[in-house]
Each structure stands twice: as structure tokens, then as C-alpha cells.
XYZ file of C-alpha atoms in Angstrom:
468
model
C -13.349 1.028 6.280
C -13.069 4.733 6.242
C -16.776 6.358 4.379
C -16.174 9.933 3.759
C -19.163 12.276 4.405
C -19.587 13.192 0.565
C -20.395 9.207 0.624
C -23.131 9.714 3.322
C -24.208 13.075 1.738
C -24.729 10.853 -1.803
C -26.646 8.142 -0.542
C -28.835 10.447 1.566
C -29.723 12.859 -1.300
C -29.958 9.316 -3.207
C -32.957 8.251 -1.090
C -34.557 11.462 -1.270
C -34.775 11.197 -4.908
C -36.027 7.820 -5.763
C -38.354 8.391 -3.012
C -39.557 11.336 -4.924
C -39.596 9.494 -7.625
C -41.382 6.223 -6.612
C -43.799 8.349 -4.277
C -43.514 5.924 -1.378
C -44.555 6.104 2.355
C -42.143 5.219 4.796
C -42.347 5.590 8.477
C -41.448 9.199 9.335
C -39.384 8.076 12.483
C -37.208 5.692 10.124
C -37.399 9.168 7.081
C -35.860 11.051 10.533
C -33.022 9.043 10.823
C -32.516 8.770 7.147
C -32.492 12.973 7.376
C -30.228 13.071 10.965
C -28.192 10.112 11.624
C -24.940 10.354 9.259
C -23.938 7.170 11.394
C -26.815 5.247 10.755
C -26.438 5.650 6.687
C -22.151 5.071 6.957
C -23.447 1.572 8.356
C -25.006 0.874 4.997
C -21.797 2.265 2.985
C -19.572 -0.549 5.737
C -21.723 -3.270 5.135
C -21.837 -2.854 1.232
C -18.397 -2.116 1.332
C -18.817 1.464 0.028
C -21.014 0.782 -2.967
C -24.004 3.445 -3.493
C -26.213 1.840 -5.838
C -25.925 -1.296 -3.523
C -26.538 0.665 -0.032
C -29.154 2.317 -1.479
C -31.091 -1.018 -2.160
C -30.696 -1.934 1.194
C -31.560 0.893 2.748
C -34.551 1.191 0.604
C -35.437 -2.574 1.539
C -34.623 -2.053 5.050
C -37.079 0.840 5.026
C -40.123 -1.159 3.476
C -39.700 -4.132 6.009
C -39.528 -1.560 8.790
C -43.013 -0.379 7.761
C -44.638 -3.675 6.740
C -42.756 -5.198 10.432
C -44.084 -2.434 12.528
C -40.346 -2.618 13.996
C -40.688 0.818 15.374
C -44.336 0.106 17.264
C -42.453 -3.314 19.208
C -42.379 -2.565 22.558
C -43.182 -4.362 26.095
C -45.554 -1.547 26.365
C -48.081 -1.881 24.179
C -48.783 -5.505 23.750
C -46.591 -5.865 20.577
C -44.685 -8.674 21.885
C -44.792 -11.125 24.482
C -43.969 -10.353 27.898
C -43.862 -14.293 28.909
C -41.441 -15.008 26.373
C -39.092 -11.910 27.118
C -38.911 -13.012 31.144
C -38.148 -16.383 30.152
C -34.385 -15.281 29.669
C -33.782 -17.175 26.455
C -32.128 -14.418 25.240
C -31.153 -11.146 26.667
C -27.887 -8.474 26.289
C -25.027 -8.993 29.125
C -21.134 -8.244 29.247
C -19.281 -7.227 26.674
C -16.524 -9.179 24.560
C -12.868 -8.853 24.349
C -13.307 -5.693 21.877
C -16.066 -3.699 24.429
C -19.060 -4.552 21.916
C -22.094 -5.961 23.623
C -22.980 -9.617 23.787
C -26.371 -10.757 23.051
C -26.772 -14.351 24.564
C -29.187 -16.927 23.522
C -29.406 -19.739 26.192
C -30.180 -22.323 23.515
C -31.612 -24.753 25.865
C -34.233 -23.129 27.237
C -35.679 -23.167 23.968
C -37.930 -25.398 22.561
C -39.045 -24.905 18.874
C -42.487 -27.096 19.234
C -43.346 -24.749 22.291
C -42.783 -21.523 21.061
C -44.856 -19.390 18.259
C -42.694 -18.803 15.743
C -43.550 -15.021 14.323
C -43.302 -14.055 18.484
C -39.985 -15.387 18.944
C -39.190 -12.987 15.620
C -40.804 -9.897 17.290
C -38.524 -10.595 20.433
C -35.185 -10.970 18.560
C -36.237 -7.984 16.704
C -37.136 -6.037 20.004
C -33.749 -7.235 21.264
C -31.912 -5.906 18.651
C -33.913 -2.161 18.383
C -32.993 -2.202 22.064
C -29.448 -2.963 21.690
C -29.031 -0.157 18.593
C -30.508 2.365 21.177
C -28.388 1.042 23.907
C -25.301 0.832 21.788
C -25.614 3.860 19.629
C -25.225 1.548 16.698
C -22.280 0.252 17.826
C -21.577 -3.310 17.126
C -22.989 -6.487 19.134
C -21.857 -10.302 19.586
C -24.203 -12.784 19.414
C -23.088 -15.607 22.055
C -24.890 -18.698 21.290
C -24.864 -20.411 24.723
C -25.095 -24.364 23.907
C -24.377 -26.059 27.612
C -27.089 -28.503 28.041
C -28.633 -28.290 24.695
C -29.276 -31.316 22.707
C -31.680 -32.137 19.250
C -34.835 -30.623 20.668
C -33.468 -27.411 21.061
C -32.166 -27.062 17.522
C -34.580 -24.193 15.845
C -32.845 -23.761 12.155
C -35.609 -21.079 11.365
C -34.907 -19.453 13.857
C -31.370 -19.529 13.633
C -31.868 -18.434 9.893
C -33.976 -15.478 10.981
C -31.631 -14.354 12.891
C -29.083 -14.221 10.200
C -31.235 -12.808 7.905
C -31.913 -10.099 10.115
C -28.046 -9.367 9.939
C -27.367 -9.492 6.212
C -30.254 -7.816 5.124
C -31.904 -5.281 8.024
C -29.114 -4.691 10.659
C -26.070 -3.359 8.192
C -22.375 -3.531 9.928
C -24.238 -4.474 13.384
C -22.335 -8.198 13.742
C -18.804 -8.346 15.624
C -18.160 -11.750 16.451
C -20.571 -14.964 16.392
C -19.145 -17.173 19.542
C -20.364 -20.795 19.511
C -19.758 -21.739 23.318
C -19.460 -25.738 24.629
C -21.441 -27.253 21.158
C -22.349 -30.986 21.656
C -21.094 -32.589 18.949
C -24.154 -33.682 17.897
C -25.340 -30.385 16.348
C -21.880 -30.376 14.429
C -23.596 -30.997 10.651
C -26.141 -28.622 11.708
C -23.830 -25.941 12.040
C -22.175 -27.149 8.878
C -25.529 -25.983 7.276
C -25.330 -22.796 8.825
C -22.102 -21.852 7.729
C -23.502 -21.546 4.303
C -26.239 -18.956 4.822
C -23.237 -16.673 6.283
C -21.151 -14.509 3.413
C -17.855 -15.487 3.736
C -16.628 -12.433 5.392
C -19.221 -13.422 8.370
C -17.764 -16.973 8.461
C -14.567 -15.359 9.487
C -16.400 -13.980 12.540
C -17.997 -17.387 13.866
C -15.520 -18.661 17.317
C -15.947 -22.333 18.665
C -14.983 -21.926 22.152
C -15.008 -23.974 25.457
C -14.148 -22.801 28.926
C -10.242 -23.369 28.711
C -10.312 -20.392 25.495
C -13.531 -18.554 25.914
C -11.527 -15.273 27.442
C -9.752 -15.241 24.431
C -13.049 -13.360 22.931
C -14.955 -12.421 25.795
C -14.105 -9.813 28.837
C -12.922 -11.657 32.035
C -15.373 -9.670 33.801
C -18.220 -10.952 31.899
C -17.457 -14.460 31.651
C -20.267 -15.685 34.188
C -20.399 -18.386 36.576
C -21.838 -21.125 34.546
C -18.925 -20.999 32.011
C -16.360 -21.049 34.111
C -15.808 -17.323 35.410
C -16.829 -14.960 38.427
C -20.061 -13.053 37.082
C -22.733 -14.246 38.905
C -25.165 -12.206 36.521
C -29.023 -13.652 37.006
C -31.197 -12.462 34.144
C -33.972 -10.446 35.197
C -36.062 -8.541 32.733
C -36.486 -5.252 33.254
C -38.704 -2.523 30.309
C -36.934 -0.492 28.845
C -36.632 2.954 30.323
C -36.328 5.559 27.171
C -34.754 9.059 27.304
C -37.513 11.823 27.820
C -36.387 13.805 24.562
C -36.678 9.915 22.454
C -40.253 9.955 23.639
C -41.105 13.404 22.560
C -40.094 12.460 19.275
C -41.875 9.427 18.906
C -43.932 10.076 16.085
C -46.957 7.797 14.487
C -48.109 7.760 10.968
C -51.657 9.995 11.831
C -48.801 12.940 12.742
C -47.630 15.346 10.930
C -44.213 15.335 10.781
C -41.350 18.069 8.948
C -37.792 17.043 8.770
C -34.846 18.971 7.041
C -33.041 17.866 3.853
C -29.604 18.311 2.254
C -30.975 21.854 0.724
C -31.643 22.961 4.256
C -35.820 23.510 3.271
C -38.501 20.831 4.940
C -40.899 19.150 3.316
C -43.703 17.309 4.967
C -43.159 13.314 5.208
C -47.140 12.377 6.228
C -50.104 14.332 6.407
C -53.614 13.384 7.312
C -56.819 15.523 7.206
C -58.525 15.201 10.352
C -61.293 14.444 8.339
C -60.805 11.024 5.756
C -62.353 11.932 2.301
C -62.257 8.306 1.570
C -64.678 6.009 3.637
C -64.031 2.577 4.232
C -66.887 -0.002 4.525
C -67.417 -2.137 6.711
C -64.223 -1.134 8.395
C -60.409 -0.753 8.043
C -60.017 -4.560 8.613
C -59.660 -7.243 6.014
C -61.244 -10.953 6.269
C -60.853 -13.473 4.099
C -63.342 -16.065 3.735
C -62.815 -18.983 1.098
C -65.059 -18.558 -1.622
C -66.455 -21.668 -3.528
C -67.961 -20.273 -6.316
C -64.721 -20.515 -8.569
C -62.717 -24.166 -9.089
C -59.891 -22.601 -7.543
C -60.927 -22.233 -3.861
C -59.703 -19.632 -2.970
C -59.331 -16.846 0.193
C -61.173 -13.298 -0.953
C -62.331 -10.203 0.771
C -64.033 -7.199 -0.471
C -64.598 -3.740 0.935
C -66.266 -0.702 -0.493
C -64.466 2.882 -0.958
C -66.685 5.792 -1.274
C -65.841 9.243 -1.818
C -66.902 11.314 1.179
C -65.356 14.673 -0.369
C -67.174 17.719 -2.332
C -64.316 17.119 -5.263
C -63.120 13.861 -6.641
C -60.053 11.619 -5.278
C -57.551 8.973 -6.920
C -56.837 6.266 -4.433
C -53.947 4.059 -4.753
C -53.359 0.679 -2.801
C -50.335 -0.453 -1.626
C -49.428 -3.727 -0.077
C -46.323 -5.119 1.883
C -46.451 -8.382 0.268
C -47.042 -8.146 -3.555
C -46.711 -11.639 -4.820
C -49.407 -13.073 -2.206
C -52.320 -10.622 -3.366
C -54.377 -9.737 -5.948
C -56.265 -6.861 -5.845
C -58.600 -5.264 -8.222
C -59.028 -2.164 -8.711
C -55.758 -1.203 -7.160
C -56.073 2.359 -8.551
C -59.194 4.360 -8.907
C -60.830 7.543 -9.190
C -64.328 8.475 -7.388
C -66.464 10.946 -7.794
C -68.178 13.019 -5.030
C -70.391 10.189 -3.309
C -69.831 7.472 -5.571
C -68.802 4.632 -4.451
C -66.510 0.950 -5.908
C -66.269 -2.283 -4.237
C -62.329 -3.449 -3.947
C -61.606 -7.236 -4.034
C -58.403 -8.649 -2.221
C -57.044 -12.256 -3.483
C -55.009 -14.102 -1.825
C -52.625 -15.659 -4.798
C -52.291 -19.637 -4.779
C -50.624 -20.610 -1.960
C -51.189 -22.608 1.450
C -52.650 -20.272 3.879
C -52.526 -19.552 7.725
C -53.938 -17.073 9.823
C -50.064 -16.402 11.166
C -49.185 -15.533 7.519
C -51.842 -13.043 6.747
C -51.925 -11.209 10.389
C -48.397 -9.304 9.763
C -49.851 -8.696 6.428
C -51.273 -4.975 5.671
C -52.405 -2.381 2.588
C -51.571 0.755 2.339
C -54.094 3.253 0.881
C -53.305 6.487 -0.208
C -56.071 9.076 -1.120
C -55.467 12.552 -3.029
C -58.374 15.298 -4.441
C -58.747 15.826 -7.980
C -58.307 19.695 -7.869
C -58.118 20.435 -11.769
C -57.933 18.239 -15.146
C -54.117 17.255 -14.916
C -53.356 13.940 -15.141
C -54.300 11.730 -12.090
C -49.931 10.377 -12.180
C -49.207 13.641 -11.990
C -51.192 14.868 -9.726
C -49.722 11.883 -7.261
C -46.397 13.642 -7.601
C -47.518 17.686 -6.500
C -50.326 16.460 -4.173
C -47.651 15.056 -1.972
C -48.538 17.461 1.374
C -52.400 16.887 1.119
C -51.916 12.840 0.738
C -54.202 10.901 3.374
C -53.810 7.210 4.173
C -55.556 4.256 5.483
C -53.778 0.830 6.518
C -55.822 -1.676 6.563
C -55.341 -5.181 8.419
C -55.845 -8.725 7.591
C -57.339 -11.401 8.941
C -58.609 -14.766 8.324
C -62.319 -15.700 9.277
C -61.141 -18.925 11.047
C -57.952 -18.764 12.333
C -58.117 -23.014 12.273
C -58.605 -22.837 8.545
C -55.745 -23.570 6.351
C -56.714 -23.669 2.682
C -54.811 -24.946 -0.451
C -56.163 -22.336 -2.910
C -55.218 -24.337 -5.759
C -56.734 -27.998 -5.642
C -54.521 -29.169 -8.029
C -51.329 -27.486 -6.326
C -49.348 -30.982 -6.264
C -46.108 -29.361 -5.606
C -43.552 -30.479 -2.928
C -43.912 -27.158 -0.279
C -40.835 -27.514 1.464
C -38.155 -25.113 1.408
C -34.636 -25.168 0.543
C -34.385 -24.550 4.213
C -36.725 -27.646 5.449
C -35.418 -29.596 3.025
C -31.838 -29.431 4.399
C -33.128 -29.728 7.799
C -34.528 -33.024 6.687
C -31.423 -34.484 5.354
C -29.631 -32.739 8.868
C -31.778 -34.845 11.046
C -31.255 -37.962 8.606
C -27.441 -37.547 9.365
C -28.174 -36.610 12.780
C -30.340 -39.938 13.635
C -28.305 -42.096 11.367
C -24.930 -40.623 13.994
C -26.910 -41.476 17.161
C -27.985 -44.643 15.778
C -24.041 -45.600 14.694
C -22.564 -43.977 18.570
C -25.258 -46.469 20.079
C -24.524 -49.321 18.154
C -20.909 -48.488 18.704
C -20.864 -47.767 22.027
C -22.759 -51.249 22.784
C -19.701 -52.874 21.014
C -17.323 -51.402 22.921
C -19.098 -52.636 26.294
C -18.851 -56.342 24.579
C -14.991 -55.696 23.804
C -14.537 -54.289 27.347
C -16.036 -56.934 29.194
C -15.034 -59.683 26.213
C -11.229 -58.229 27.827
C -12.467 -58.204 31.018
C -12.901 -62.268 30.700
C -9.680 -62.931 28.929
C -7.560 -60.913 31.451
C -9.778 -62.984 34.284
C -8.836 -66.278 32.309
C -5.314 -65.492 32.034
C -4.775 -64.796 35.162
C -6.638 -68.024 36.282
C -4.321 -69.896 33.812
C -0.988 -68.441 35.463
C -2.189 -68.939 39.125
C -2.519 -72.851 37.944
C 0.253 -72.741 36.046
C 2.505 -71.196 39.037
C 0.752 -73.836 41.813
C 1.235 -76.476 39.697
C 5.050 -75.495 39.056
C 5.432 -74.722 43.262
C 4.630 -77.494 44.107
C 6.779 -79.826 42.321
């Protein structure tokens, strides 16, 4: 699809406005790209087949799980994901396909769902996938589903869902092919299932393929050993070695940061006082503890803002996960010294320590300079903005509360309950190929006998008729 640069041009200066408008913090590496990469914003136009107001909302989304992810702190190098689970080789990029485009491969059974945390297996694909972009430029990948070997307790649907999530909604015009190599049949319904959480112009991508066809969409040269072909490729992971001039731009949210827009002038995307105005007690961390003073049980934590400035501020608090808190006062103004105690509530809900950890708030602090309105003051303050993000946390991690004690609610999923009815079919299929395959050996051998008998009968028959 050919994007024009007036397209690009459009949706950039789009962005800049509504986030003029809506006042929002992004990460200034991701505002960069926005700002520099014309190829990264045609990828948007592709994907929403050239609709503005539509690549707009993505990109806008994209940007705000970008921040609340961390996606651009991942890396083998500072603890952000797990080492162990990146050596294990259970998926890594190799060869390309038929069209050039990378391949990532997922060796599907080396992977065991009831052995694996869940939200680290998520911060691997997703450090996979930023490695790939920076590999590739942006250009296109193939996701080659490996299935030799696999069986039922390799079968991760979330996973798998994840995964195509991660395509539709964060990684726009990044998918080439989806190749499906040597599936057991008994994981057929299960891709049935997946089939509908793909558009149907990603359906069109999806290849079953076996040895005899599988160079019909993947290089010769990369077709390895194992399936048939002459690379003997052995994974071996190896960090990720990043251009000198990426590193010098690396930039974290305490930086300051200028980057150019369409008119040519720069504006500044964060800026921090090296001193806070706004103190935080008892620190930058959230933990919730139930409290059991209401009927409602539920998870709360409180911290206290005070103003640590000769003028006033107006704080506002941001979080990446609206419908899960409550938080009061989310907006405030203080004084010089004073001080206001800030409750966080987590909404009713079943709660883990796993779903609260990737959680964070966002709080933004400007001085009170004059008598204009504090909204407006949010809007021209913009270069003297400071910000805290504050973590969350769960006083024991072992705890899982139901907030609501009358929540009687079924809390599966769409997607758990389909998996449910998959494994029904699935265990109802095994059950029918054993039953049938134990009436098959009664047939064989029941044929086995009457061959045996007839024979018998015509040796008698021909003795008997010799010798008279």
C-alpha cells in the first residue's frame, strides 16, 4: 500500500496536537521516534489501511502501553527479564523465509505452561520482538511455530493470544507470514480457536506445512536439520550488542530531552528539577494491605504529598490502569509546607501480587506562579513539569483477596472459557482414538483368526479330497 509523506506528515502533526491537548507524558525515546522515524509512523497508516483518525488511536495506544510496559527499559542487562528463560531457546530469530523477512521460531515443545511465569514469558516475546525491529529496521518478521514433538502439555492459549495481541494492537504492519510446521492433529480444534482472534486479512497469512512443502515459504538455506534441510543452526544466546550512537541516545525519563517538530522549533518533552518540590512519604513505593474496617475487604494504600517549595503546586496523578484504581484526591493543590494524605483503591476485583507489580502512577507536579486557573496553568507550565512514578506492591505476595465478598460472578474469560470447551473436545478425541484404536486391534486379530481358520478348513478340505 503506497502512504504518501503528506499522510505521515498528518498523523505526526496529529499526535503533536492531541498530545498538546490531553497534556500527556510519554516516553521521550518513543516521542523521538514519533518526531524522526517517517517509517515507523507509515507502519501505522499500512496496518490501518491508510486511515488517520484510526492510526492515530493506535499509535496513541501503542504509546501508553509502551510507558505503562517499560518496553523500552527490557533488556538482558539490567535484570528486566529473565536470562534463564532467554537461554532456554524456546524462542529465538533464525533464517529468513522465502520473501528475505526474518523468522522468529518458537520451539513449542520446550514449553511448558505450568512451569513458566506467565508475565516473564511476555517480557521475553516482547524483548524478542524490540530486538528484531532494531535488527530488521522495521522490516517485517515470520513467526514459525515449530510443533515437532509437541503434544497437550505444551499448548499455552494465553500465550499464544499474547502474542497476537501484540501484533494487532502494538507491532503495526510487523507480521509476514504465520507458518504452522508438522501440527499433531491433536491441537487441530485448538488452532480452530485461534483462527478467530486473527482479522481476516491475518488468516490469509497462517501456512500449514510439513517437510515435503515447507521450502515453499521458507529459504532452502534456512530450513535446518531437524525439519528436513542442511542448517545445522544450534541456538545459542548471545546479548545484544547495540550501535554506539543507539546508546548515546538512550534517554530515561529524569533527562531532559529536546526533539524537533514539523515547524522546525523544539520543545522540551520531560523536565525534572534536580530538586522535587513535591515530597513523597514514606517513599515512592505503593503497598497495599487489605483493610477490614469496611464490609468490602478491600486492598488500600495511602501516602502523604507535601509541598517542599516556597510557592504552591497542583499535582495531578496518573495511572496506567484506570478501571483497577481508585484514588482520592487525584488532583490537588498544596500550599508551601502543607501537606494531604492520598489513598489508592484497588477496585473490586481478585487480586495478585503479579497483577499489581507491572502496575504504576504517574505524578505530575507544577508551581502556582500567579492566580490563573490551576487547568490552565497545566497547559503553559509544560517545560517546568516534574514527575514521580510510583510502584506497587502487595504486602504479601501469597495473598490473593476477593475485594468484594459477595462477588459471586463466574471469573473466567471468554478466553478460558473456550479453552475449557477445547480441552473437552480434545479429551473427548483421545478418549474416542483409544477406544477406536482398541477396536481395531479386536477386528485385526478377530481377521487374524478367521484367515487362520480358513486356511485350516482348506488344508482339511484338500487332504481329505487327496486322498481319495
Amino acid at each position: 500500500m503506497d502512504i504518501s509523506p503528506e499522510s505521515i506528515s498528518a498523523l505526526r502533526q496529529s499526535f503533536e496536537d492531541k498530545l498538546n491537548e490531553q497534556n500527556e507524558v510519554f516516553h521521550p525515546m518513543d516521542l523521538a521516534k514519533i518526531n524522526n522515524s517517517d517509517s515507523w509512523l507509515k507502519r501505522f497508516l499500512i496496518h490501518t489501511e491508510g486511515n488517520q483518525e484510526e492510526a492515530l488511536s493506535m499509535l496513541w495506544n501503542v504509546c501508553e502501553w509502551r510507558k505503562s510496559f517499560g518496553v523500552n527499559e527490557i533488556s538482558e542487562s539490567n535484570g528486566t527479564v529473565r536470562i534463564d528463560y532467554l537461554e532456554e531457546g524456546i524462542m529465538f530469530p533464525h533464517g529468513v523465509d522465502k520473501d528475505g523477512k526474518l523468522m522468529f521460531i518458537i520451539q513449542c515443545k520446550l514449553h511448558f505452561k505450568a512451569s513458566k511465569d506467565p508475565e516473564e514469558c511476555k517480557k521475553c516475546a516482547v524483548y524478542w520482538f524490540e530486538r528484531m525491529e532494531r535488527l530488521t529496521n522495521g522490516d517485517q518478521i515470520t513467526i514459525f511455530f515449530d510443533m515437532m514433538g509437541s503434544g497437550l502439555s505444551n499448548l499455552d492459549m494465553e500465550f499464544t493470544n499474547y502474542l497476537i495481541n501484540l501484533l494487532k494492537m502494538y507491532y503495526p504492519a510487523f507480521l509476514n507470514y504465520i507458518i504452522i510446521f508438522e501440527m499433531p492433529w491433536v491441537l487441530n480444534a485448538a488452532f480452530k480457536i485461534i483462527k478467530t482472534w486473527l482479522p481476516a486479512k491475518a488468516v490469509k497469512k497462517i501456512k500449514f506445512l510439513n517437510k515435503q512443502n515447507l521450502n515453499e515459504f521458507v529459504s532452502k538455506e534456512s530450513i535446518m536439520v531437524s525439519w528436513g534441510g542442511e542448517d545445522n543452526y544450534k541456538f545459542n544466546f548471545e546479548p545484544e550488542t547495540k550501535k554506539v550512537e543507539e546508546t548515546k541516545k538512550k534517554v530515561h525519563f529524569a533527562e531532559t530531552m529536546e526533539v524537533k517538530n514539523v515547524s522546525g522549533d523544539t520543545r522540551d518533552i520531560v523536565c525534572m528539577p534536580k530538586e522535587f518540590k513535591l515530597k513523597i512519604n514514606p517513599s515512592e513505593v505503593l503497598v497495599f494491605n487489605k483493610d477490614n474496617n469496611n464490609g468490602y475487604n478491600e486492598l488500600m494504600a495511602s501516602l502523604t504529598f507535601v509541598n517542599d517549595f516556597k510557592d504552591p503546586i497542583a499535582f495531578k496523578i496518573k495511572t496506567t490502569c484506570l478501571v483497577k484504581y481508585k484514588v482520592r484526591p487525584s488532583t490537588g493543590t498544596l500550599t508551601p509546607q502543607e501537606s494531604i494524605k492520598v489513598t489508592f483503591v484497588l477496585n473490586g476485583m481478585s487480586i495478585k501480587q503479579t497483577d499489581v507489580m507491572r502496575d504504576k502512577f504517574l505524578v505530575l507536579v507544577i508551581p502556582i506562579v500567579d492566580t490563573k486557573d490551576v487547568a490552565e496553568m497545566w497547559k503553559i507550565q509544560w517545560e517546568t513539569k516534574e514527575q514521580h512514578i510510583l510502584k506497587c506492591k502487595i504486602l504479601n505476595e501469597n495473598e490473593t483477596v476477593n475485594t468484594w465478598n459477595s462477588y459471586d460472578k463466574n471469573h473466567n474469560n471468554d478466553l478460558e472459557q473456550k479453552v475449557d470447551k477445547l480441552m473437552n473436545v480434545v479429551t473427548t478425541l483421545e478418549i474416542s482414538n483409544r477406544v477406536l484404536s482398541q477396536h481395531m486391534r479386536y477386528v485385526k486379530y478377530s481377521l487374524y483368526i478367521i484367515l487362520l481358520m480358513c486356511l485350516f478348513a482348506f488344508g482339511f478340505l484338500w487332504a481329505v479330497y487327496y486322498h481319495k
